[in-house]
PDB file of C-alpha atoms in Angstrom:
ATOM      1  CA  UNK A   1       0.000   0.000   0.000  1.00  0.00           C
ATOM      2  CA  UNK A   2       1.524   3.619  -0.671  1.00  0.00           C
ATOM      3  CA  UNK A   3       1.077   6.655   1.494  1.00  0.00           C
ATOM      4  CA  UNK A   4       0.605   8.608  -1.707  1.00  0.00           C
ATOM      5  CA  UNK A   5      -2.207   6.758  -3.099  1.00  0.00           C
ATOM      6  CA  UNK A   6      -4.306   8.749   0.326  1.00  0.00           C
ATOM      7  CA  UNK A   7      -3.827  12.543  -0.169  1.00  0.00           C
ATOM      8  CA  UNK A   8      -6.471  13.088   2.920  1.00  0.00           C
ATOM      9  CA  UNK A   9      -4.693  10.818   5.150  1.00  0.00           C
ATOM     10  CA  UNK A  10      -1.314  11.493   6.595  1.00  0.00           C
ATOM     11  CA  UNK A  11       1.933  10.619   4.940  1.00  0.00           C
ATOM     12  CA  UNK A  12       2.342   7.154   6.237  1.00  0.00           C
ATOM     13  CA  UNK A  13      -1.534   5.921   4.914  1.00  0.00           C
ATOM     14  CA  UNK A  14      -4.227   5.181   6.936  1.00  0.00           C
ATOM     15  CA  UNK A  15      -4.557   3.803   9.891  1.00  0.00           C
ATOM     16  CA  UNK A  16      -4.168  -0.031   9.843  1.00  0.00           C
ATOM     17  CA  UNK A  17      -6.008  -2.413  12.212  1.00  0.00           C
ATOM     18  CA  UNK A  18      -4.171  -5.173  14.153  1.00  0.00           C
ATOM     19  CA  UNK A  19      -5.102  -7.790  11.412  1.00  0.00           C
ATOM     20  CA  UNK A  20      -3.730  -5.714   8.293  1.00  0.00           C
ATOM     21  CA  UNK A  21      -1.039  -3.535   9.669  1.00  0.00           C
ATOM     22  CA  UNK A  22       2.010  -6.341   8.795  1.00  0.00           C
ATOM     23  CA  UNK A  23       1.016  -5.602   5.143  1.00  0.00           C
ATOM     24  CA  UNK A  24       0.685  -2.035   5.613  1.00  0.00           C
ATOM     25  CA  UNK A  25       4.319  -1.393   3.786  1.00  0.00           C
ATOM     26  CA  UNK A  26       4.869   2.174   2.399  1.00  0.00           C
ATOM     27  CA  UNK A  27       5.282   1.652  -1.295  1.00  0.00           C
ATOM     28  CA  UNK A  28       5.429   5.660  -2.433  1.00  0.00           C
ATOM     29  CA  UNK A  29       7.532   5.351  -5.733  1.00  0.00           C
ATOM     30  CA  UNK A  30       8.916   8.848  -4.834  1.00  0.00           C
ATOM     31  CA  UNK A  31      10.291   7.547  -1.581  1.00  0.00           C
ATOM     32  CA  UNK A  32      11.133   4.297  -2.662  1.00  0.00           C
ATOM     33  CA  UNK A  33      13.194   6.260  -5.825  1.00  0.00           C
ATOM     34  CA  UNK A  34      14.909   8.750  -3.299  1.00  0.00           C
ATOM     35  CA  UNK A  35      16.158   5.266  -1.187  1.00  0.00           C
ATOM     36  CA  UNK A  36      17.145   3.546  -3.887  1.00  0.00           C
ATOM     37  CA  UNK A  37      19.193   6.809  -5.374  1.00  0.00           C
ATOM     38  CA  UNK A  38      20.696   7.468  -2.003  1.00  0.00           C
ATOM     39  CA  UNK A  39      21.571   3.938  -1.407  1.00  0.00           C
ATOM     40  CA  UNK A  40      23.538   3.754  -4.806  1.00  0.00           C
ATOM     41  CA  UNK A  41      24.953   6.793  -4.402  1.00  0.00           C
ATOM     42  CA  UNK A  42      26.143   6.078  -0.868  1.00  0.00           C
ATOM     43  CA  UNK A  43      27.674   2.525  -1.773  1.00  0.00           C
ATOM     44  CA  UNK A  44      29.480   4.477  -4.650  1.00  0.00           C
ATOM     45  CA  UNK A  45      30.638   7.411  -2.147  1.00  0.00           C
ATOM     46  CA  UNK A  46      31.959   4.193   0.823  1.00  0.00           C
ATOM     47  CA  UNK A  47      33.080   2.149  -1.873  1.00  0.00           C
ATOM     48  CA  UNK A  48      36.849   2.513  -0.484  1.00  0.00           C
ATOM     49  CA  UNK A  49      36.062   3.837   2.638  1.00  0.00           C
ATOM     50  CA  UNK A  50      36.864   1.956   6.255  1.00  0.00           C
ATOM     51  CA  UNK A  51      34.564  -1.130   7.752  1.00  0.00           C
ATOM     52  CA  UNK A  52      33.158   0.886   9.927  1.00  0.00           C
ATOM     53  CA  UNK A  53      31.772   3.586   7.944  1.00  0.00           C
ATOM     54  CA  UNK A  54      30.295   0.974   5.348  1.00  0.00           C
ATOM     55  CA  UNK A  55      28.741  -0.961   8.149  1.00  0.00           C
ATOM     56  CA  UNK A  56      27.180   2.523   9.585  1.00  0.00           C
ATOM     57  CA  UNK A  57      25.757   3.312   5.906  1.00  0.00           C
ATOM     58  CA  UNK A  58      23.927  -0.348   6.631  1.00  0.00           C
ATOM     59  CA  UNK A  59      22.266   0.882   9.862  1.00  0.00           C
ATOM     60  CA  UNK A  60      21.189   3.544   8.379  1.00  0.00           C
ATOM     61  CA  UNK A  61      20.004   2.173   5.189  1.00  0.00           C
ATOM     62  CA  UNK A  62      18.030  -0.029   7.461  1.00  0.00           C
ATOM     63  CA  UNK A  63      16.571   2.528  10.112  1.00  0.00           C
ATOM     64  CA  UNK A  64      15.163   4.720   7.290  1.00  0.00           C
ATOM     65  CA  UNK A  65      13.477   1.395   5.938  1.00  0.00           C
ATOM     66  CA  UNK A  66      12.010   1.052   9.055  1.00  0.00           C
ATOM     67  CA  UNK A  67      11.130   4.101  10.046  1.00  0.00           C
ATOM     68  CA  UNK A  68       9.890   4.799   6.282  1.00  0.00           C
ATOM     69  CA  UNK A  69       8.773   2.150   4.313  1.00  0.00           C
ATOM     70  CA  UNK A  70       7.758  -0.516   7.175  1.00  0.00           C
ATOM     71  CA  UNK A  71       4.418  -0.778   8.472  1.00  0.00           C
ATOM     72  CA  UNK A  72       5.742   0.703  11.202  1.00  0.00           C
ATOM     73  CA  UNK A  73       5.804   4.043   8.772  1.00  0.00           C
ATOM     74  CA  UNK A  74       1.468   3.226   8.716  1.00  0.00           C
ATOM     75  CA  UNK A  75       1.212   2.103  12.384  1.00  0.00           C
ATOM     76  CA  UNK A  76       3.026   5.867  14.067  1.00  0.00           C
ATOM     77  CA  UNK A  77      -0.817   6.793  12.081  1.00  0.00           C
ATOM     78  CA  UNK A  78      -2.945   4.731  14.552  1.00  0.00           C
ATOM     79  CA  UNK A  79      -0.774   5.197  17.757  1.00  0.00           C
ATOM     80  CA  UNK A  80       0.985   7.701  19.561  1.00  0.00           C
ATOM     81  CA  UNK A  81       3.322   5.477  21.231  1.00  0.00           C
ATOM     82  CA  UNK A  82       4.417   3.908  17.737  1.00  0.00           C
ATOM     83  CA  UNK A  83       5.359   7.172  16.560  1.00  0.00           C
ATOM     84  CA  UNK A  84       7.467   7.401  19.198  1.00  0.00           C
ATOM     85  CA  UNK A  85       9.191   4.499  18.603  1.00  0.00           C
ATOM     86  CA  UNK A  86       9.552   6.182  15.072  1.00  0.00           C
ATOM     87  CA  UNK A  87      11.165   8.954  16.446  1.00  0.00           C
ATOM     88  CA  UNK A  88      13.643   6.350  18.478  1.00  0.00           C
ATOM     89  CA  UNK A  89      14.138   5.048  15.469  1.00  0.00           C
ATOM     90  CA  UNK A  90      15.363   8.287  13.437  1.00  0.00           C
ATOM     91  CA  UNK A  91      17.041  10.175  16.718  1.00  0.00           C
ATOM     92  CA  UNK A  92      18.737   7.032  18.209  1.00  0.00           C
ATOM     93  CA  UNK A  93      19.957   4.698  15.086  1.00  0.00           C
ATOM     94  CA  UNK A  94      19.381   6.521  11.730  1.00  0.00           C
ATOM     95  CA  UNK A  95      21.447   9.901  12.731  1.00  0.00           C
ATOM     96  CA  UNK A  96      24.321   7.994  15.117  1.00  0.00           C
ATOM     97  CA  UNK A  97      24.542   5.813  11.293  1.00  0.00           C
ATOM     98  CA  UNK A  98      24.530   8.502   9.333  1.00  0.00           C
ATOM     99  CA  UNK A  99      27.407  10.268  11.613  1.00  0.00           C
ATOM    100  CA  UNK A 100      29.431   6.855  11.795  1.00  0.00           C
ATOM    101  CA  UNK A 101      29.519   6.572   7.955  1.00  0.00           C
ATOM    102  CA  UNK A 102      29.710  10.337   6.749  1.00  0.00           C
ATOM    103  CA  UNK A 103      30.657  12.453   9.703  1.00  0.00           C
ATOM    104  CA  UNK A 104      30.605  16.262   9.480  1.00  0.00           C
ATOM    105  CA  UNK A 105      33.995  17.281   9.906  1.00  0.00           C
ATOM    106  CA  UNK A 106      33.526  20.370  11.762  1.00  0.00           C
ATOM    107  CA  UNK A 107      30.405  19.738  13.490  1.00  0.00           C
ATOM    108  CA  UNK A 108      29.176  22.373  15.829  1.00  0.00           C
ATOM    109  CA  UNK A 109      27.878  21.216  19.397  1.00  0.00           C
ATOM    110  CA  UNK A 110      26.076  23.706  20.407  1.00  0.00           C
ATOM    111  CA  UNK A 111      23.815  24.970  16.986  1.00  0.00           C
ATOM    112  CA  UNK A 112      23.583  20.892  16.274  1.00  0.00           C
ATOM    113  CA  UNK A 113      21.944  20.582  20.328  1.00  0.00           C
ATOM    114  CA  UNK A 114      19.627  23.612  19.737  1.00  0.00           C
ATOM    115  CA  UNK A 115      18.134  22.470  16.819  1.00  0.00           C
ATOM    116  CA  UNK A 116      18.113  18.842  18.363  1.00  0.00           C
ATOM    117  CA  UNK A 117      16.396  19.643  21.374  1.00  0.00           C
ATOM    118  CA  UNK A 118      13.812  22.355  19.460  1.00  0.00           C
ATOM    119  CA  UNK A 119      12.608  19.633  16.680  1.00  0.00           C
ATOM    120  CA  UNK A 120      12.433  16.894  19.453  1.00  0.00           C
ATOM    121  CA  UNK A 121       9.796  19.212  21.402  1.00  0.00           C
ATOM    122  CA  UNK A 122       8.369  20.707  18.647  1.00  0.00           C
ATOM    123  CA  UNK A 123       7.292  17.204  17.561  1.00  0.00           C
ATOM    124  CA  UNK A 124       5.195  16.865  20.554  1.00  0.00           C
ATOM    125  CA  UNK A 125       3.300  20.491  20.499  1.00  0.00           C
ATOM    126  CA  UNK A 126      -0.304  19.517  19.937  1.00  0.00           C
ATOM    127  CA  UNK A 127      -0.462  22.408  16.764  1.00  0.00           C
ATOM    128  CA  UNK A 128       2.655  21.157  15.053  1.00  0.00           C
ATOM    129  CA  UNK A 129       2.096  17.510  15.421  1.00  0.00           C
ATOM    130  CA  UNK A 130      -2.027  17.952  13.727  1.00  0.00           C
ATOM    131  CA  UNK A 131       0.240  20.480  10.862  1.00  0.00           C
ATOM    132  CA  UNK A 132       2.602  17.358  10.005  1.00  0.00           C
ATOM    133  CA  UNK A 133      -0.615  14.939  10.219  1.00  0.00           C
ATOM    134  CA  UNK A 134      -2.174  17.264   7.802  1.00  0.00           C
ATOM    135  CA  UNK A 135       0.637  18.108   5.769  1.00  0.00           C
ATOM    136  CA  UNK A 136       3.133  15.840   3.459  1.00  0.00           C
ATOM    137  CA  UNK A 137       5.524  19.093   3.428  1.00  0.00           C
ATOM    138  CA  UNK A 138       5.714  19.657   6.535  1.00  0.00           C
ATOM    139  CA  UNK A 139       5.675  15.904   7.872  1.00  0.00           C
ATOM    140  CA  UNK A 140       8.863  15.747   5.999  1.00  0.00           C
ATOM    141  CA  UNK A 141       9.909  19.028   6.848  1.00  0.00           C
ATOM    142  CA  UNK A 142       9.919  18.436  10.744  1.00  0.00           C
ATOM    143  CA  UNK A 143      11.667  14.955   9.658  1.00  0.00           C
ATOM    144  CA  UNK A 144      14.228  16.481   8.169  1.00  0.00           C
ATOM    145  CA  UNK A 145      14.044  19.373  11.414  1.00  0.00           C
ATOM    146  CA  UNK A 146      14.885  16.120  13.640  1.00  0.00           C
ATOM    147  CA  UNK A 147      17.487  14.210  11.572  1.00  0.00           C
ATOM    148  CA  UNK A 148      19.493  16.932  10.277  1.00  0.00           C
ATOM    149  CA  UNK A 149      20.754  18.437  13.410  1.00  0.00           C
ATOM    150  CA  UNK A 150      20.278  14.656  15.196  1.00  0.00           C
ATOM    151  CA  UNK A 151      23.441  14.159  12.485  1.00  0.00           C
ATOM    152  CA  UNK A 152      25.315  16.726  13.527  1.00  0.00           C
ATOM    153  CA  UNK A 153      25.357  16.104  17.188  1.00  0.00           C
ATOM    154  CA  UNK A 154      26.468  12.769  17.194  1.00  0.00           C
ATOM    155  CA  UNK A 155      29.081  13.477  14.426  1.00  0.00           C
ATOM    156  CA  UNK A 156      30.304  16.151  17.044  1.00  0.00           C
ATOM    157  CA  UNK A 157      29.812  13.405  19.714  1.00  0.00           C
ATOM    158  CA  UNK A 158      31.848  10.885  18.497  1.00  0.00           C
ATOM    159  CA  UNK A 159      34.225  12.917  17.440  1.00  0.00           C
ATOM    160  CA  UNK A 160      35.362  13.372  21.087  1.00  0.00           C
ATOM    161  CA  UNK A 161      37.116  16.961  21.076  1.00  0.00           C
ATOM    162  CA  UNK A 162      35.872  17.875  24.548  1.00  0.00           C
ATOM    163  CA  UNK A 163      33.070  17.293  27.076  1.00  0.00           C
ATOM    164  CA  UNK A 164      31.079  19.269  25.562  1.00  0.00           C
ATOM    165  CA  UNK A 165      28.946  16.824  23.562  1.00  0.00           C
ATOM    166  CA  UNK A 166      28.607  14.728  26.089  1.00  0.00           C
ATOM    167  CA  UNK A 167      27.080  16.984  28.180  1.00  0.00           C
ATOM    168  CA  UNK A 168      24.769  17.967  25.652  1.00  0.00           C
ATOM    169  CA  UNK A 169      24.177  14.131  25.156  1.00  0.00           C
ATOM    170  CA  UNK A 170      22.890  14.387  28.487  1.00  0.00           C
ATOM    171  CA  UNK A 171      20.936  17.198  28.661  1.00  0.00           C
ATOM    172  CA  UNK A 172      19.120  15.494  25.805  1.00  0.00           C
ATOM    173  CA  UNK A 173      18.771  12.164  27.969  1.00  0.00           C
ATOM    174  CA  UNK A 174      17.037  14.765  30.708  1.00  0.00           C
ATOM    175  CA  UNK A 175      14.888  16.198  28.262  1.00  0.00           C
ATOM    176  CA  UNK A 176      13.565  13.021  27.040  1.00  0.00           C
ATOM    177  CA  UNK A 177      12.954  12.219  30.676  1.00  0.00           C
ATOM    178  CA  UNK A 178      10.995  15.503  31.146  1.00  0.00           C
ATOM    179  CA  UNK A 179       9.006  14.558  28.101  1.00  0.00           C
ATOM    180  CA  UNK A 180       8.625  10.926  29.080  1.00  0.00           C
ATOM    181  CA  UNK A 181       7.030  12.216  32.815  1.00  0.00           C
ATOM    182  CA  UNK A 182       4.707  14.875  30.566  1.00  0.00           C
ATOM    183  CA  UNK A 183       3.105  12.606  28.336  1.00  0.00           C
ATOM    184  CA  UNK A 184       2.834   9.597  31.178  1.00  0.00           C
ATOM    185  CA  UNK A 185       1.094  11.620  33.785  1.00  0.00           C
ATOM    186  CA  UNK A 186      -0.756  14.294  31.582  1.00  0.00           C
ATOM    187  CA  UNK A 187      -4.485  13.896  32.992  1.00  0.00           C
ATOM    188  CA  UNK A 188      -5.905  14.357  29.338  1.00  0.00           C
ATOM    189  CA  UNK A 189      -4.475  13.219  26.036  1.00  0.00           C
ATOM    190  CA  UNK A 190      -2.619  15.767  24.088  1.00  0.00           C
ATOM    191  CA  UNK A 191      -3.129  14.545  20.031  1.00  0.00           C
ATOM    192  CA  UNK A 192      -7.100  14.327  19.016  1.00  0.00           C
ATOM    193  CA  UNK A 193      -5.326  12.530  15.559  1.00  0.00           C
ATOM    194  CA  UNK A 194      -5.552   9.101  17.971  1.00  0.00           C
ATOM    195  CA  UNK A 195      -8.644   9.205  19.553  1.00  0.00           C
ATOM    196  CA  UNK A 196     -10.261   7.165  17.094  1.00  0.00           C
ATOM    197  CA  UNK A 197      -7.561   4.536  16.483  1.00  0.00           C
ATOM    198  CA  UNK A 198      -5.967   3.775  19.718  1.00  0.00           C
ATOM    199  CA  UNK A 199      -9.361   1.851  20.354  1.00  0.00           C
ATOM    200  CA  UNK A 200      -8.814  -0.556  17.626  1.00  0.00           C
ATOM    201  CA  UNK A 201      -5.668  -1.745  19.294  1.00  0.00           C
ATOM    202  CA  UNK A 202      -7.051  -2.303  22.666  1.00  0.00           C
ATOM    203  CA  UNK A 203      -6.028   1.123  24.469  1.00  0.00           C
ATOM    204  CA  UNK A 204      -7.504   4.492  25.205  1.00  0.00           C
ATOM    205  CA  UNK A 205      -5.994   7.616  23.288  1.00  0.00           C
ATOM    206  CA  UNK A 206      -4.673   8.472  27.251  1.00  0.00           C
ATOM    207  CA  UNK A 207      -3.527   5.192  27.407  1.00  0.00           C
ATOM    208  CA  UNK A 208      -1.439   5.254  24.007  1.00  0.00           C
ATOM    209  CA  UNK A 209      -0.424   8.677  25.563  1.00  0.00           C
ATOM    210  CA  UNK A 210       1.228   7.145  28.298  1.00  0.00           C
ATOM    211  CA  UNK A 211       2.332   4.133  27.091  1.00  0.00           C
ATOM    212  CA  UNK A 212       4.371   6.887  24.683  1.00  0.00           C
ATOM    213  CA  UNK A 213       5.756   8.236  27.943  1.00  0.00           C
ATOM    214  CA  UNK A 214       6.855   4.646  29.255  1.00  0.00           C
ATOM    215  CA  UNK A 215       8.937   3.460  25.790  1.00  0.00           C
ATOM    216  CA  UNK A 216      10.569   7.296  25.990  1.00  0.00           C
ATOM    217  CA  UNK A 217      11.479   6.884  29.339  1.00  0.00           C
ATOM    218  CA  UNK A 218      13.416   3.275  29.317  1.00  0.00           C
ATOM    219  CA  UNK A 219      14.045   2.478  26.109  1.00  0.00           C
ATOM    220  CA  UNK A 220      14.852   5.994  24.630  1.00  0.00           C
ATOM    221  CA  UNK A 221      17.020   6.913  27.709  1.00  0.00           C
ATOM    222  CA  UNK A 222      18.592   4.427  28.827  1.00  0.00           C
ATOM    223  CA  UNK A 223      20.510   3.718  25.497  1.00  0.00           C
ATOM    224  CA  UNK A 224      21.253   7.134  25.105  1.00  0.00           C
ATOM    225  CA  UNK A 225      22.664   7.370  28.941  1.00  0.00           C
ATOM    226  CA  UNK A 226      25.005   4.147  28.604  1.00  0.00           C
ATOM    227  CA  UNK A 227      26.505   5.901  25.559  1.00  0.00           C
ATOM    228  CA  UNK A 228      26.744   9.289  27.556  1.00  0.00           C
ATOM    229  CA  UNK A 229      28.737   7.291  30.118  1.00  0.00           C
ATOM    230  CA  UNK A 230      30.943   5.111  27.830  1.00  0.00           C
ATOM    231  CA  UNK A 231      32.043   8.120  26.162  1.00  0.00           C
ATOM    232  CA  UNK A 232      32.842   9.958  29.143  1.00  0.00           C
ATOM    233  CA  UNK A 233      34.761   7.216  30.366  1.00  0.00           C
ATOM    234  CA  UNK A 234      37.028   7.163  27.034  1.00  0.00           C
ATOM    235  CA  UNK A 235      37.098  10.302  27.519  1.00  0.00           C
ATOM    236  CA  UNK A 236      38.876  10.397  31.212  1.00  0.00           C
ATOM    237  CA  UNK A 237      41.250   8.128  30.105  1.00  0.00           C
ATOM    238  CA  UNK A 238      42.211   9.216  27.225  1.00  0.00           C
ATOM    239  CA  UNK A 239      43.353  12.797  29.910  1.00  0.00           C
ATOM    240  CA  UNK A 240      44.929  10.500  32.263  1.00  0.00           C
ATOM    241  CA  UNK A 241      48.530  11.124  32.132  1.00  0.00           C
ATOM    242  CA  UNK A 242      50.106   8.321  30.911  1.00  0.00           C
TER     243      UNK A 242
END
């Protein structure tokens, strides 16, 4: 099924129901192009390039498939808490990818943090979120608002030059806990896009709200804290005196 076949749903298609949603796939011949022109081009680009940045070209090749084509694309349409996981998907593995196999060379912390931690709350204001529901353009444009500087920062990040990104790494962590806490104990469900397809799956609109919070909360952070602390480790040692 393509997303572009439904101009008056959102980009991902209609909602599917737990009996359909495995075949839900996003087949939009634009999108499926684009990957398959950025794939070829990005094999071409690695083609002599270290293991490491081929095999971070694969995760990424393989997050955006997930996050774009998979019926997980179509199921971030019936539940809140699967577009969460969708934005897991894009902050957490597609950018760290894309910064493994082409790292910005002179990636700034602080601009790439700012524009992090605006698209990653902008996402979740009630007004924005019903714009990129209603909106191809700016679904992909808030997309793009989440990956591009998501790239940056962990190009910075692993590129170790000073704490700096690490602390930003986790401010971000805190954030996404302060999020996490907002959308679990809100009293009143924040997205009216859900209230009609969060039944279908068993759970209240309130419920998917929550359960939104939860899968922010341990398995967004916790990842992202690990990281935060394995790279401040290498970090320490690599100052130790030797």
């Amino acid at each position: 099924m393509s997303a572009a076949t439904h101009p008056d749903m959102p980009y991902c298609g209609p909602p599917p129901t737990p009996a359909d949603w495995l075949g839900s796939w996003n087949l939009d011949p634009v999108l499926i192009g684009a990957f398959l022109a950025l794939g070829i081009c990005g094999a071409w680009w690695l083609r002599g390039a270290a293991k490491a940045r081929k095999a971070g070209f694969g995760l990424a090749a393989f997050a955006a498939a997930i996050a774009f084509i998979s019926p997980l694309c179509a199921l971030s349409v019936a539940l809140f808490s699967a577009r969460t996981v969708h934005h897991l998907v894009v902050m957490a593995i597609l950018a760290p990818a894309l910064a493994l196999a082409f790292p910005w060379r002179r990636a700034a912390t602080m601009p790439a943090f700012l524009g992090l931690s605006g698209a990653l709350w902008a996402w979740h204001i009630p007004q924005l979120y019903s714009a990129a529901w209603d909106y191809a353009a700016v679904y992909w444009a808030m997309q793009a608002a989440l990956i591009l500087p998501a790239w940056v920062f962990f190009s910075a990040l692993f590129q170790e030059r000073s704490p700096a990104p690490i602390l930003g790494l986790m401010t971000l962590v805190a954030q996404m806990g302060l999020l996490g806490a907002l959308l679990t104990f809100a009293p009143h469900p924040f997205y009216p896009e859900h209230l009609a397809h969060a039944p279908v799956w068993g759970l209240s609109a309130l419920q998917d709200q929550q359960l939104a919070g939860l899968i922010m909360w341990v398995p967004g952070m916790i990842p992202l804290a690990l990281l935060a602390g394995v790279l401040a480790w290498r970090l320490l040692r690599r100052d130790q005196p030797a």
